[in-house]
Coordinates of C-alpha atoms in Angstrom, one line a residue:
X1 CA -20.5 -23.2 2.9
X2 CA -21.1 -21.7 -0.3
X3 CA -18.8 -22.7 -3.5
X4 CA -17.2 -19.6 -3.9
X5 CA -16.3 -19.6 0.4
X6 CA -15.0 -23.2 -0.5
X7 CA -12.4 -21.8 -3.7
X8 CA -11.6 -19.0 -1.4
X9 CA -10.4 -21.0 1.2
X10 CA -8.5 -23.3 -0.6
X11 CA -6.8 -20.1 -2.7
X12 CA -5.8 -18.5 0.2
X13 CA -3.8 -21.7 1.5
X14 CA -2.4 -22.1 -1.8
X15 CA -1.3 -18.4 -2.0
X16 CA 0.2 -18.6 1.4
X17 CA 2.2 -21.5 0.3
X18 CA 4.1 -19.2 -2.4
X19 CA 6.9 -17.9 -0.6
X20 CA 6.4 -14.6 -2.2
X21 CA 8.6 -12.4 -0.2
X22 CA 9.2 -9.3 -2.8
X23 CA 10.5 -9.5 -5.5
X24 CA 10.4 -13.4 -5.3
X25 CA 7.1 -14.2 -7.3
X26 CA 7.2 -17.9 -5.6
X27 CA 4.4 -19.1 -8.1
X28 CA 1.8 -16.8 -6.7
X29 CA 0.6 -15.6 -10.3
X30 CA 0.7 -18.1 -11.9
X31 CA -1.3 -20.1 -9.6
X32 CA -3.7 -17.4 -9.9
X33 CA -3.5 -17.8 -13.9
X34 CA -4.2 -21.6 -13.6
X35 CA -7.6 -20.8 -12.0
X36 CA -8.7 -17.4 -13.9
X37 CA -7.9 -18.9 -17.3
X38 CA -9.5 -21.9 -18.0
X39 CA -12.4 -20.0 -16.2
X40 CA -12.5 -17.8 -19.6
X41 CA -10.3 -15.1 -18.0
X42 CA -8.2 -13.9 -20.7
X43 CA -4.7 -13.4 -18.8
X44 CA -0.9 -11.4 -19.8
X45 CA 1.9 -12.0 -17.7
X46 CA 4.2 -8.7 -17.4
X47 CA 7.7 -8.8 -16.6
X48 CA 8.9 -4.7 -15.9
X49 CA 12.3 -3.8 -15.1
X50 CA 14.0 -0.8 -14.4
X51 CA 18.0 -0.1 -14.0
X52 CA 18.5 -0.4 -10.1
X53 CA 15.4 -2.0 -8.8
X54 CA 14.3 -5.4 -8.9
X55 CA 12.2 -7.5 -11.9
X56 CA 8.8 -8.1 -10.9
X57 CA 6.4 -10.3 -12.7
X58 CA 3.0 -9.0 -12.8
X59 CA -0.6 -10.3 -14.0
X60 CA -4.0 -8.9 -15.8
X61 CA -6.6 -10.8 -16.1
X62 CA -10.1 -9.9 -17.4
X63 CA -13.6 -11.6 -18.6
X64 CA -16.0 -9.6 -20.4
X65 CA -16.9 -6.7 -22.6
X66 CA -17.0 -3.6 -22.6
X67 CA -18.4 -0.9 -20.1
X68 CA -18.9 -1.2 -17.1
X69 CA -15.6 -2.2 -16.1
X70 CA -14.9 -3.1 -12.5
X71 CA -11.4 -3.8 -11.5
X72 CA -9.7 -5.2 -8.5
X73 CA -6.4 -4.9 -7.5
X74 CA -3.8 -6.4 -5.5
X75 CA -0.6 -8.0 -4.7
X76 CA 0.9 -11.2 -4.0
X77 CA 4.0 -10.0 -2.3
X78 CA 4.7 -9.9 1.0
X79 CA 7.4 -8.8 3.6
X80 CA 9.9 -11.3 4.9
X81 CA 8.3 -13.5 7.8
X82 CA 11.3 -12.5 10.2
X83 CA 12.4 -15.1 12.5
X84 CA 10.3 -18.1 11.6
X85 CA 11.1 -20.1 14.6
X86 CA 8.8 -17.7 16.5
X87 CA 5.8 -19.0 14.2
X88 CA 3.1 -21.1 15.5
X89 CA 3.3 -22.4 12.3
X90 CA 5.8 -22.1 8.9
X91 CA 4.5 -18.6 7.6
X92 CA 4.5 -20.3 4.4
X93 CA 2.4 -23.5 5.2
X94 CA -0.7 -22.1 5.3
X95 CA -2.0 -24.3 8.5
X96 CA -5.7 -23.9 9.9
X97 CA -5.9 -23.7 13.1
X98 CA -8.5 -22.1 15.9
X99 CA -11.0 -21.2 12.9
X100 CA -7.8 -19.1 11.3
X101 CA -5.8 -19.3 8.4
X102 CA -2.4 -19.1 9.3
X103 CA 0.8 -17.5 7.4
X104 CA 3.0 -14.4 5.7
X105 CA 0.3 -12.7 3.2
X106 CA -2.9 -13.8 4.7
X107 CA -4.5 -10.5 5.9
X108 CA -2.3 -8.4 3.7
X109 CA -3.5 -9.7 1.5
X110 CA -3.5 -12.7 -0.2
X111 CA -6.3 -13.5 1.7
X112 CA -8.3 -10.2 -0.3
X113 CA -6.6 -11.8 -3.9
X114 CA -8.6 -15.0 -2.5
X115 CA -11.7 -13.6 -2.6
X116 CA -12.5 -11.9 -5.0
X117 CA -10.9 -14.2 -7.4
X118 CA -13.5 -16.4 -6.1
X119 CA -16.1 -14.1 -5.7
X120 CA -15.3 -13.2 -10.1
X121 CA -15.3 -16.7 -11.3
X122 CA -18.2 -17.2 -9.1
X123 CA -20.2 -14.5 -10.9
X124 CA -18.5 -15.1 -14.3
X125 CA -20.0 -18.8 -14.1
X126 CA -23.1 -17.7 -12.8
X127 CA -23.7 -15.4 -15.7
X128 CA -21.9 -16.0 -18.9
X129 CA -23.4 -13.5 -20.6
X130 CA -23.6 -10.0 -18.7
X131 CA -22.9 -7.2 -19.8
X132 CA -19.5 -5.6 -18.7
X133 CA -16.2 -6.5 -17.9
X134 CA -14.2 -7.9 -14.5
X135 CA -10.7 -7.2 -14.0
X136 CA -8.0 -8.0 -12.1
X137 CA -4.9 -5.7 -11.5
X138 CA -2.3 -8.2 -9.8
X139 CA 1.6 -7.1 -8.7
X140 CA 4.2 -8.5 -7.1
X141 CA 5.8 -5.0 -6.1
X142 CA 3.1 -3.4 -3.4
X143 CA 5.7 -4.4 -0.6
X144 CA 8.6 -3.1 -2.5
X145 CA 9.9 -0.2 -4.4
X146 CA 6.9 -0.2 -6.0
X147 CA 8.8 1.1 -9.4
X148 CA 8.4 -2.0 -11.6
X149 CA 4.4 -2.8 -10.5
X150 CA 1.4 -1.3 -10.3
X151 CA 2.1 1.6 -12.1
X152 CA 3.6 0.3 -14.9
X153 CA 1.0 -2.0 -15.1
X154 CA -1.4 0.6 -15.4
X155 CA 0.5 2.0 -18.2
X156 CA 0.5 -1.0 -19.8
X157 CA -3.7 -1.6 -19.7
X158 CA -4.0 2.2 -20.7
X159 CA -1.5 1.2 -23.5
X160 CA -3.8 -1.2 -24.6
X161 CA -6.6 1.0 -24.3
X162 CA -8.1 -0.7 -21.0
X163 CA -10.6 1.8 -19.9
X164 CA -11.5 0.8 -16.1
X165 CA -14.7 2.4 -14.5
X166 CA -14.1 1.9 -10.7
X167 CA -11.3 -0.2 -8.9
X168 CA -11.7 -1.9 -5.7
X169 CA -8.0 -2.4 -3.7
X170 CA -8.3 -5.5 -1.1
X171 CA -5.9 -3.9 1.2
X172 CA -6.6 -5.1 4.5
X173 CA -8.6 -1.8 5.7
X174 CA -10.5 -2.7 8.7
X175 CA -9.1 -1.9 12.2
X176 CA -11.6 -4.1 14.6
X177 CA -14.1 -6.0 12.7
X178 CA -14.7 -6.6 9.2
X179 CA -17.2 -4.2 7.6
X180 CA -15.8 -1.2 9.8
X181 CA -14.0 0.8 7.3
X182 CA -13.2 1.7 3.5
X183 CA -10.4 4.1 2.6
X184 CA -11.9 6.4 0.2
X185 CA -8.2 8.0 -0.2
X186 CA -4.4 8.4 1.2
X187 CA -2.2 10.7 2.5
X188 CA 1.1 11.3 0.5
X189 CA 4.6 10.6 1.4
X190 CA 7.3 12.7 1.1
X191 CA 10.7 11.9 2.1
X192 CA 14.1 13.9 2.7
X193 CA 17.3 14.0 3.7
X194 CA 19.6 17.0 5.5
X195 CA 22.9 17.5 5.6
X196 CA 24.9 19.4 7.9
X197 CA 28.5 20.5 7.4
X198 CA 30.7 21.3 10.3
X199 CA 34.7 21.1 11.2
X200 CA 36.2 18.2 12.5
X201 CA 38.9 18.9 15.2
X202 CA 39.8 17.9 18.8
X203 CA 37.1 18.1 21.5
X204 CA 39.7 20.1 24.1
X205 CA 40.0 22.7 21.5
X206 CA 36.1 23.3 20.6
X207 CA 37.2 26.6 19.2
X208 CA 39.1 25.3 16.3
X209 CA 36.2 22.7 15.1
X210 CA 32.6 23.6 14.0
X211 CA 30.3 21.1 15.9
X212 CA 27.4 20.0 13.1
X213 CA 25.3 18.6 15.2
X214 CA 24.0 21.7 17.2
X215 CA 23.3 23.2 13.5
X216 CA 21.4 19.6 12.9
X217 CA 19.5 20.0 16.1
X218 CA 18.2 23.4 15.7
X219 CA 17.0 22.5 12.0
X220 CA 15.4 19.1 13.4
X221 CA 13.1 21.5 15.8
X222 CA 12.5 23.8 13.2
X223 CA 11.0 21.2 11.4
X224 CA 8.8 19.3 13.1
X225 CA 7.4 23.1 14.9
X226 CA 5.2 24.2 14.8
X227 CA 3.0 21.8 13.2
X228 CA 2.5 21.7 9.3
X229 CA -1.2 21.9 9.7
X230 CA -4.4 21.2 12.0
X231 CA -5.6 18.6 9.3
X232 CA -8.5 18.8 7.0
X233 CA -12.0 18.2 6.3
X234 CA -11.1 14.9 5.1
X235 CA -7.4 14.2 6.5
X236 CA -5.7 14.1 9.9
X237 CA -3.0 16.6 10.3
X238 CA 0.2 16.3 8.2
X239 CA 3.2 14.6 10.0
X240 CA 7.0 15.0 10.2
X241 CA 8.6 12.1 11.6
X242 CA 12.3 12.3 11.9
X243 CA 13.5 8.3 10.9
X244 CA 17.2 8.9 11.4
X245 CA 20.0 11.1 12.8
X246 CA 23.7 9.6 12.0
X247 CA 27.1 11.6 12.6
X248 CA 29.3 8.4 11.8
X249 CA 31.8 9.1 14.2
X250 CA 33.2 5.9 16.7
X251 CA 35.7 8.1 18.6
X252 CA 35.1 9.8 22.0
X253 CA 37.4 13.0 21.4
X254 CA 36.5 14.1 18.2
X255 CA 34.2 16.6 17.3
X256 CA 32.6 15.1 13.7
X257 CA 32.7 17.2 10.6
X258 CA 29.3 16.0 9.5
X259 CA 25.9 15.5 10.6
X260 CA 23.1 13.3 8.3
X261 CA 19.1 13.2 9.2
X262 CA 16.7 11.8 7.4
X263 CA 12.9 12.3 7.9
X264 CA 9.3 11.4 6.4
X265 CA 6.4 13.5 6.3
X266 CA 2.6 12.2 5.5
X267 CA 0.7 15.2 4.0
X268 CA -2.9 15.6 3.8
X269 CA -4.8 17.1 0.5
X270 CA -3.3 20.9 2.1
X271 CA 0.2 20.0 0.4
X272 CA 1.1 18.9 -3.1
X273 CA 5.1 17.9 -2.6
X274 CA 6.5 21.3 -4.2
X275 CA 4.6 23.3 -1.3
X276 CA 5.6 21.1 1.3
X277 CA 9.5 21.1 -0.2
X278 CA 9.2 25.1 -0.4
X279 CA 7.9 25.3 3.4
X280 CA 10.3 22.7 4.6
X281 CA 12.9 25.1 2.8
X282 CA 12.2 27.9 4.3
X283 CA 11.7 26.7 8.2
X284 CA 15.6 25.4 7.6
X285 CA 16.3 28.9 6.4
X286 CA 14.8 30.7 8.9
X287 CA 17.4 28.9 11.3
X288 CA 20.6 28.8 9.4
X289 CA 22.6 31.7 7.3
X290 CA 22.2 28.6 4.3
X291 CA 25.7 28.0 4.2
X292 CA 26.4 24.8 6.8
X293 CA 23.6 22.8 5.6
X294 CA 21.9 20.6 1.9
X295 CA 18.7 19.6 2.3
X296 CA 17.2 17.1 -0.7
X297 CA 14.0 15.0 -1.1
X298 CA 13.5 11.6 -2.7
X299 CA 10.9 11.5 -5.8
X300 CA 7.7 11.5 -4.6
X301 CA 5.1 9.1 -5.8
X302 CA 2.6 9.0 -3.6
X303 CA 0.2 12.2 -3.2
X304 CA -2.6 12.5 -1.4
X305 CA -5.9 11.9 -2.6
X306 CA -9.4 11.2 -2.1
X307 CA -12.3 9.5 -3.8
X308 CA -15.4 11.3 -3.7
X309 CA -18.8 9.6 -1.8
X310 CA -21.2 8.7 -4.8
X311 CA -23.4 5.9 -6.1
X312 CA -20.0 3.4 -6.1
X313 CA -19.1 4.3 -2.7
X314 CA -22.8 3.7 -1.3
X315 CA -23.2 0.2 -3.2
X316 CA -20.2 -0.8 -1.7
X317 CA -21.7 0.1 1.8
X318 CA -25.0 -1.3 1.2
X319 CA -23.0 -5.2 0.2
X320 CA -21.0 -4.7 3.3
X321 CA -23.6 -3.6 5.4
X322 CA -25.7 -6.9 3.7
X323 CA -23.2 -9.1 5.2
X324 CA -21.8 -7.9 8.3
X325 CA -24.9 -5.7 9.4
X326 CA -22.5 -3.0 9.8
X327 CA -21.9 0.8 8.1
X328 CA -18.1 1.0 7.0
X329 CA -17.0 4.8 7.6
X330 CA -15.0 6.2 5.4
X331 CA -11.6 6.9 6.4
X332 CA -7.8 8.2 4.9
X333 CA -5.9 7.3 7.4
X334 CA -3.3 4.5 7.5
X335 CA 0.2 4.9 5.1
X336 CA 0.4 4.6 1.1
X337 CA -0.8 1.8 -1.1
X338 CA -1.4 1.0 -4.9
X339 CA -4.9 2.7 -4.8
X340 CA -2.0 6.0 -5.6
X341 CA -1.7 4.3 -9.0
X342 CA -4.8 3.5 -9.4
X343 CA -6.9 6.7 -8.9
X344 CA -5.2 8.5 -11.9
X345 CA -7.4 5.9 -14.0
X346 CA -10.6 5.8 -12.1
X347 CA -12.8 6.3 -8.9
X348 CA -11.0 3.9 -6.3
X349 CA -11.7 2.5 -2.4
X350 CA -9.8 0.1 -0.6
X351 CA -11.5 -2.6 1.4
X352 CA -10.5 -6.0 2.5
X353 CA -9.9 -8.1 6.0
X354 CA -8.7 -6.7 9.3
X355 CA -5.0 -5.7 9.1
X356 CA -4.2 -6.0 13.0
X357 CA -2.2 -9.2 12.4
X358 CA -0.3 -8.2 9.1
X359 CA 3.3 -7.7 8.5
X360 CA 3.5 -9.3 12.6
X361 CA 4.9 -12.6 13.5
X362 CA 1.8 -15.6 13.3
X363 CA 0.3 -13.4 10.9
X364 CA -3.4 -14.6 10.3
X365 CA -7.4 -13.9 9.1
X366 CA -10.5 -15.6 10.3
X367 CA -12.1 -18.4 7.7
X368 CA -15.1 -16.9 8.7
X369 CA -13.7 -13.4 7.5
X370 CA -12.5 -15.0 4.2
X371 CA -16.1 -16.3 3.7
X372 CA -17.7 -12.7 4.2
X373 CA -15.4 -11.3 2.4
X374 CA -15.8 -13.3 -0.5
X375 CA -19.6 -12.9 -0.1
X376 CA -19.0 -8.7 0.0
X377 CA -17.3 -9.1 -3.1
X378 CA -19.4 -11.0 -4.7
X379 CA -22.6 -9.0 -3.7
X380 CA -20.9 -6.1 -5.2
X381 CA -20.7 -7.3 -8.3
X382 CA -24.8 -8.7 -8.6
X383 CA -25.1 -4.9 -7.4
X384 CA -22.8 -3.2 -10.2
X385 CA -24.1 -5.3 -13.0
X386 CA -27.7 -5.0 -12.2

């Protein structure tokens, strides 16, 4: 096992043993701090807040001067572990077992923040004196409302008049094996809500009330067909996916006076979210006379975007390709992530472990996975600062 397999291990366990569930930091950053700085990282600590969302600590950390700058970008936070007597193991011990690393975070993705930690002070160590920079981008607020992360961290570096080159994002982007795919970009999210008004009255005596929920119906089809799109070159088709329908009414002879929906659509690179509120707009229109219904979206952060194949993307293919003898594909699929932030700086691709255990009870990666991983990280940067 090489050095840098060995710290990545070990980080990963020690990441897994910060109970990190957002917006709970749990000592995650600052363990990271502990091993970047006396490494010659120099590190900040960010605390952002924002009226009606949580505090979340953040970290940069960077080595180097100067152009090229590759960054990498992450987060320590994680979902709750749900009911942990159905663990194996205490999501937050970090146990090896069966050639795995057990616990909450370790495919998505502390296990990523492992590596290429590892895989940077590796190379930092290895030569002290090459010429560019190495970044890392850490939050604590992927798994959250990401309001008081990523993007304010961002702000912050371009503040201080960080200039990043390319950014990496270790979300865990691989469906069956690792080395099988790298997001080059994301669909958007757009949600909204609708409101239907009707009058309440008696069920006997229908023709005194004005039922909302057949209004609610008819607008709920008109929505979701026909389809938004057929996709794109690079996108799947957009998506409406009704999340909830609630009338609030407990009582079995009462016709309600109010209907509520809510709904979430992923868009491809066809919409931007003021041509996908103007056509949701009119397909409620086109069912109503306007005058039973209020229809509002939430602010929408997260558009879709793409990063473009270029001499980046194919390095990054070669390393993996060097270590797992396979070609990634390039692929937008999946739902958002920081890389939204991020590509308003900079070119930007996600890749890190297999995701088909995250957010899931007895979450957890290979070792052997960590160990490529780290190796695909660290191959990528001989190849970028060739």
């Amino acid at each position: 096992m090489s050095p840098h397999s060995e710290t990545a291990r070990q980080l990963v366990r020690d990441l897994i043993r910060c109970p990190s569930v957002t917006p709970q930091d749990g000592g995650a950053l600052g363990l990271l701090e502990e091993r970047l700085k006396p490494a010659g990282f120099t590190t900040h600590r960010l605390r952002f807040t924002e009226t009606g969302t949580p505090d979340i600590d953040n970290l940069y950390a960077r080595i180097g001067r100067g152009a090229p700058y590759l960054v990498f970008a992450g987060h320590t936070d994680v979902v709750p572990p749900g009911d942990t007597a159905a663990w194996r193991f205490d999501p937050f011990s970090g146990e090896i077992a069966d050639g795995q690393v057990w616990g909450r975070g370790a495919a998505d993705m502390k296990g990523a923040v492992a590596a290429f930690a590892a895989a940077a002070l590796d190379y930092a160590a290895a030569n002290p004196a090459f010429k560019g920079s190495i970044g890392l981008l850490i939050t604590g607020d992927e798994e959250g409302p990401a309001v008081n992360g990523t993007v304010k961290l961002l702000q912050w570096a371009d503040g201080q008049g960080e200039r990043f080159d390319h950014c990496i994002v270790g979300e865990p982007t691989n469906t069956e094996a690792l080395g099988d795919t790298i997001k080059i970009g994301r669909r958007g999210s757009l949600t909204g809500e609708l409101i239907v008004h009707g009058t309440q009255g008696h069920v006997a005596y229908p023709q005194r009330a004005d039922n909302p929920i057949p209004h609610m119906l008819r607008l709920l089809a008109a929505l979701t067909e026909p389809p938004l799109d057929e996709g794109s070159q690079r996108f799947d088709p957009s998506h409406l996916e009704i999340l909830t329908v609630d009338v609030g009414n407990p009582a079995t002879n009462v016709i309600p006076a109010k209907a509520h929906a809510r709904f979430n659509i992923r868009f491809n690179d066809l919409w931007t979210p003021e041509t996908l509120e103007a056509e949701i707009a009119r397909r409620c229109t086109a069912v109503t006379d306007g005058g039973h219904y209020e229809l509002s979206f939430h602010p929408c952060n997260a558009l879709a975007f793409v990063t473009e194949a270029d001499h980046f993307t194919d390095l990054a293919v070669e390393a993996i390709a060097a270590h797992t003898g396979r070609i990634a594909h390039f692929s937008t699929s999946g739902g958002t992530s920081d890389a939204r932030f991020v590509r308003a700086y900079c070119p930007v691709i996600e890749f890190g472990l297999v995701g088909e255990t995250m957010h899931k009870i007895d979450e957890h990666v290979s070792l052997a996975d960590i160990d490529t991983l780290t190796a695909i990280y660290r191959e990528i940067l001989d190849r970028y600062f060739a």
